[in-house]
Amino acid sequence: MTPTTPSAPPTDPVTAVARALTDISRGRTYPAPRLLSPTAATVVSTLQLTGPRRITDLAEIAGVTQPSMTSLVTTLEKSGLVRRDHDPSDRRAVLVS
């Protein structure tokens, strides 16, 4: 299979990551300006596919501790890839989307 060129760059960061993951899975080359760690890519793709999740859920899915996930979510939030909101069913909890 011959690699093809990636699709046109999207404007929002979450779509950019989702499209990059799709391009990679289809054997397309993708010259990303900054690379996500495998754990960060797991988080972003999980949120893209399943919607908002609690940090504890994301930590379990990614196989890391809750404090590590909190740190990663903070980094992703500063990059504009995710955001935090209060869980409407439990105002003490935070949902990442």
XYZ file of C-alpha atoms in Angstrom:
97
model
C 0.000 0.000 0.000
C 1.386 3.397 -0.966
C 1.005 6.145 1.647
C -1.190 9.025 0.580
C -1.067 12.649 1.616
C -3.015 13.788 4.675
C -6.302 15.614 4.397
C -6.486 19.410 4.629
C -5.777 20.789 8.112
C -8.920 21.330 10.229
C -9.451 24.467 12.275
C -10.262 23.116 15.750
C -7.672 21.117 17.758
C -9.875 18.138 18.658
C -10.820 17.588 15.024
C -7.149 17.960 14.089
C -6.142 15.171 16.465
C -9.034 12.922 15.418
C -8.196 13.449 11.748
C -4.498 12.786 12.399
C -5.326 9.496 14.121
C -7.548 8.511 11.188
C -4.841 9.476 8.694
C -2.246 7.417 10.568
C -4.536 4.387 10.814
C -5.071 4.542 7.048
C -1.354 4.651 6.314
C -1.232 8.317 5.436
C 1.753 10.394 6.364
C 1.078 13.211 8.795
C 3.666 15.890 9.516
C 2.333 17.055 12.895
C 3.772 20.290 14.267
C 3.709 18.796 17.779
C 3.239 15.208 18.748
C 0.950 13.906 21.465
C 2.133 11.223 23.817
C 0.344 7.884 23.456
C -1.550 8.606 26.689
C -2.602 12.068 25.500
C -3.723 10.618 22.169
C -5.747 7.991 24.053
C -7.459 10.687 26.114
C -8.281 12.927 23.163
C -9.530 10.063 20.989
C -11.600 8.632 23.885
C -13.265 11.999 24.443
C -13.860 12.395 20.708
C -15.508 8.964 20.493
C -17.421 8.797 23.786
C -17.991 12.366 24.914
C -17.234 13.917 28.310
C -15.651 11.689 30.975
C -14.474 12.056 34.558
C -10.737 12.182 35.183
C -10.909 8.916 37.146
C -12.525 7.209 34.122
C -9.851 8.566 31.783
C -7.090 7.425 34.162
C -8.514 3.905 34.229
C -8.877 3.775 30.430
C -5.313 5.040 29.901
C -3.824 2.866 32.655
C -2.345 5.723 34.686
C -2.918 7.094 38.175
C -5.519 9.759 38.849
C -2.854 12.385 39.767
C -1.011 11.665 36.496
C -4.239 12.063 34.536
C -5.023 15.333 36.326
C -1.617 16.654 35.272
C -2.102 15.490 31.683
C -5.592 17.019 31.487
C -4.163 20.320 32.774
C -1.557 20.252 29.993
C -4.144 19.356 27.349
C -6.448 22.087 28.657
C -3.675 24.703 28.379
C -3.138 23.546 24.778
C -6.835 23.979 24.031
C -7.388 20.289 23.287
C -9.785 19.615 26.184
C -11.850 21.568 28.670
C -13.225 20.935 32.150
C -16.825 21.520 33.234
C -18.760 20.682 36.383
C -20.732 17.441 36.159
C -24.413 18.500 36.160
C -25.336 15.357 38.118
C -22.662 15.979 40.800
C -21.354 19.541 41.154
C -18.322 18.245 43.093
C -17.143 16.243 40.086
C -15.519 17.536 36.918
C -16.125 16.303 33.391
C -13.430 16.576 30.750
C -14.566 17.152 27.181
